[in-house]
Coordinates of C-alpha atoms in Angstrom, one line a residue:
D1 CA 14.8 -13.9 14.0
I2 CA 13.5 -13.6 10.5
F3 CA 15.3 -15.4 7.7
V4 CA 15.0 -14.8 4.0
D5 CA 17.0 -17.1 1.7
G6 CA 18.8 -18.3 4.8
K7 CA 20.0 -14.8 5.8
N8 CA 19.0 -13.1 9.0
I9 CA 17.4 -9.8 7.9
F10 CA 18.4 -8.1 11.1
S11 CA 22.0 -8.1 9.9
S12 CA 21.0 -5.5 7.2
V13 CA 17.8 -3.9 8.5
R14 CA 18.2 -0.6 6.5
E15 CA 18.5 -2.5 3.3
W16 CA 15.3 -4.4 4.1
H17 CA 13.4 -1.1 4.9
K18 CA 14.1 0.0 1.3
K19 CA 12.6 -3.3 0.0
I20 CA 9.3 -3.2 2.0
G21 CA 6.2 -1.1 1.5
Y22 CA 3.5 -1.1 4.1
V23 CA -0.3 -0.3 3.8
P24 CA -1.9 0.0 7.2
Q25 CA -5.6 -0.3 8.1
S26 CA -5.7 3.4 9.0
I27 CA -3.5 5.6 6.8
Y28 CA -2.1 8.9 8.2
L29 CA -2.9 11.7 5.8
I30 CA -1.8 15.3 6.0
D31 CA -3.9 18.3 5.0
D32 CA -2.0 18.8 1.8
T33 CA -2.0 17.6 -1.8
I34 CA -2.4 14.1 -3.1
K35 CA 1.1 14.2 -4.4
K36 CA 2.6 15.2 -1.0
N37 CA 0.6 12.5 0.7
I38 CA 2.0 9.9 -1.8
A39 CA 5.6 11.1 -1.5
F40 CA 5.1 11.5 2.2
G41 CA 8.2 13.0 3.9
E42 CA 9.9 14.0 0.7
D43 CA 10.9 17.6 0.2
D44 CA 9.2 19.1 -2.9
E45 CA 12.4 19.3 -4.9
N46 CA 13.1 15.6 -4.2
I47 CA 9.7 14.2 -5.3
N48 CA 10.2 11.8 -8.2
E49 CA 7.5 12.7 -10.7
K50 CA 7.9 9.5 -12.7
N51 CA 7.3 7.5 -9.4
I52 CA 4.3 9.7 -8.6
H53 CA 2.7 9.0 -11.9
K54 CA 3.5 5.3 -11.9
S55 CA 2.2 4.8 -8.4
I56 CA -1.0 6.8 -9.2
K57 CA -1.6 4.6 -12.3
D58 CA -0.8 1.3 -10.5
S59 CA -3.0 2.1 -7.5
E60 CA -5.9 3.0 -9.9
L61 CA -6.1 6.5 -8.7
L62 CA -5.8 8.0 -12.2
N63 CA -9.6 8.1 -13.0
F64 CA -10.3 9.8 -9.7
I65 CA -7.4 12.3 -10.1
N66 CA -8.3 13.1 -13.7
K67 CA -11.7 14.4 -12.5
L68 CA -10.1 16.9 -10.1
P69 CA -9.4 20.4 -11.3
E70 CA -5.9 20.4 -9.8
R71 CA -5.3 16.7 -10.4
E72 CA -2.6 15.4 -8.0
S73 CA -2.1 18.9 -6.7
S74 CA -5.6 18.8 -5.1
I75 CA -5.8 19.3 -1.3
I76 CA -7.4 16.3 0.4
G77 CA -8.2 17.9 3.7
E78 CA -7.2 17.0 7.2
K79 CA -7.1 13.2 7.6
G80 CA -8.5 13.0 4.0
A81 CA -11.8 14.7 4.9
K82 CA -12.4 15.6 1.2
I83 CA -12.1 12.0 -0.1
S84 CA -13.7 8.6 0.4
G85 CA -12.3 5.7 2.3
G86 CA -11.5 3.8 -0.9
E87 CA -9.6 6.8 -2.2
M88 CA -7.7 7.1 1.1
Q89 CA -6.7 3.4 0.8
R90 CA -5.6 3.9 -2.8
I91 CA -3.4 6.8 -1.7
A92 CA -1.9 4.4 0.9
I93 CA -1.2 1.9 -1.8
A94 CA 0.3 4.6 -4.0
R95 CA 2.4 5.7 -1.1
S96 CA 3.8 2.2 -0.7
L97 CA 4.3 1.9 -4.5
Y98 CA 6.1 5.2 -4.7
I99 CA 9.3 3.8 -3.1
N100 CA 9.1 0.8 -5.6
P101 CA 9.5 -1.9 -2.9
E102 CA 9.9 -5.6 -3.7
I103 CA 7.5 -6.6 -0.9
I104 CA 4.3 -4.9 0.1
I105 CA 2.5 -5.7 3.4
F106 CA -1.2 -5.0 3.6
D107 CA -2.3 -4.9 7.2
E108 CA -6.1 -5.1 7.4
A109 CA -6.0 -2.6 4.5
T110 CA -9.6 -3.2 3.4
S111 CA -11.2 -3.9 6.8
G112 CA -13.0 -0.5 7.0
L113 CA -14.4 -0.5 3.5
D114 CA -17.7 -1.6 2.1
S115 CA -17.7 -4.8 0.1
D116 CA -17.8 -3.1 -3.4
T117 CA -14.9 -0.8 -2.6
E118 CA -13.0 -3.7 -0.9
S119 CA -13.4 -5.8 -4.1
K120 CA -12.0 -3.0 -6.2
I121 CA -9.0 -2.5 -3.9
I122 CA -8.4 -6.3 -3.9
D123 CA -8.5 -6.2 -7.8
S124 CA -5.9 -3.4 -7.7
I125 CA -3.7 -5.4 -5.3
N126 CA -4.0 -8.4 -7.6
K127 CA -2.8 -6.4 -10.6
I128 CA 0.4 -5.2 -8.8
S129 CA 1.1 -8.7 -7.4
N130 CA 2.6 -9.7 -10.8
D131 CA 5.7 -7.5 -10.0
K132 CA 5.7 -7.6 -6.2
T133 CA 5.6 -10.0 -3.3
I134 CA 2.3 -9.3 -1.5
I135 CA 1.7 -10.2 2.2
M136 CA -1.9 -9.6 3.3
V137 CA -3.0 -9.7 6.9
S138 CA -6.8 -10.0 7.3
H139 CA -9.5 -11.4 9.4
K140 CA -11.8 -11.5 6.3
M141 CA -11.4 -14.5 3.9
S142 CA -12.9 -12.4 1.1
S143 CA -9.8 -10.2 1.2
L144 CA -7.6 -13.3 0.7
K145 CA -9.4 -14.8 -2.3
N146 CA -6.5 -14.2 -4.7
C147 CA -3.7 -15.3 -2.4
K148 CA -1.6 -18.3 -3.5
K149 CA -1.0 -19.4 0.1
I150 CA -3.0 -18.6 3.2
Y151 CA -1.7 -19.1 6.7
E152 CA -3.8 -18.9 9.8
I153 CA -2.5 -18.2 13.3
R154 CA -4.5 -20.2 15.8
N155 CA -3.5 -21.0 19.4
K156 CA -0.1 -19.4 18.9
N157 CA 0.7 -21.7 16.0
I158 CA 0.8 -21.1 12.2
H159 CA -1.2 -23.4 10.0
L160 CA -1.4 -23.5 6.2
V161 CA -5.0 -23.3 5.2

């Protein structure tokens, strides 16, 4: 069981799904626009433009998008073939921010990136952590440098580092 504020979250799983964003190690991207990849699964008429623009700004995709001729309507190619790994991760962050969750889980979200790109992504995460609860899962201590608490799982036990 998982308890938050003494309440078992499994008694209201659907409510918790709305509160949690997830950024995986490998993001699934479709051969479509940046906007459609951020608002993944939304019908065109239901895409919230305000949330799109806020998530682009907060994930620090704005400079990249402003250089593109079709901005957020630019096609990124199958599995993001037309963009870099760092840009893919920023789209993953924007996707999680689009739903405006209270909690965002980053699961090895920077593991495949070079150290410079990783540092920039970590800085982006740090900026959004003022408004969100961030949970980072990583094998690399450099990814956890800004975390207030670090737990290590060792021998099936959880230890505060």
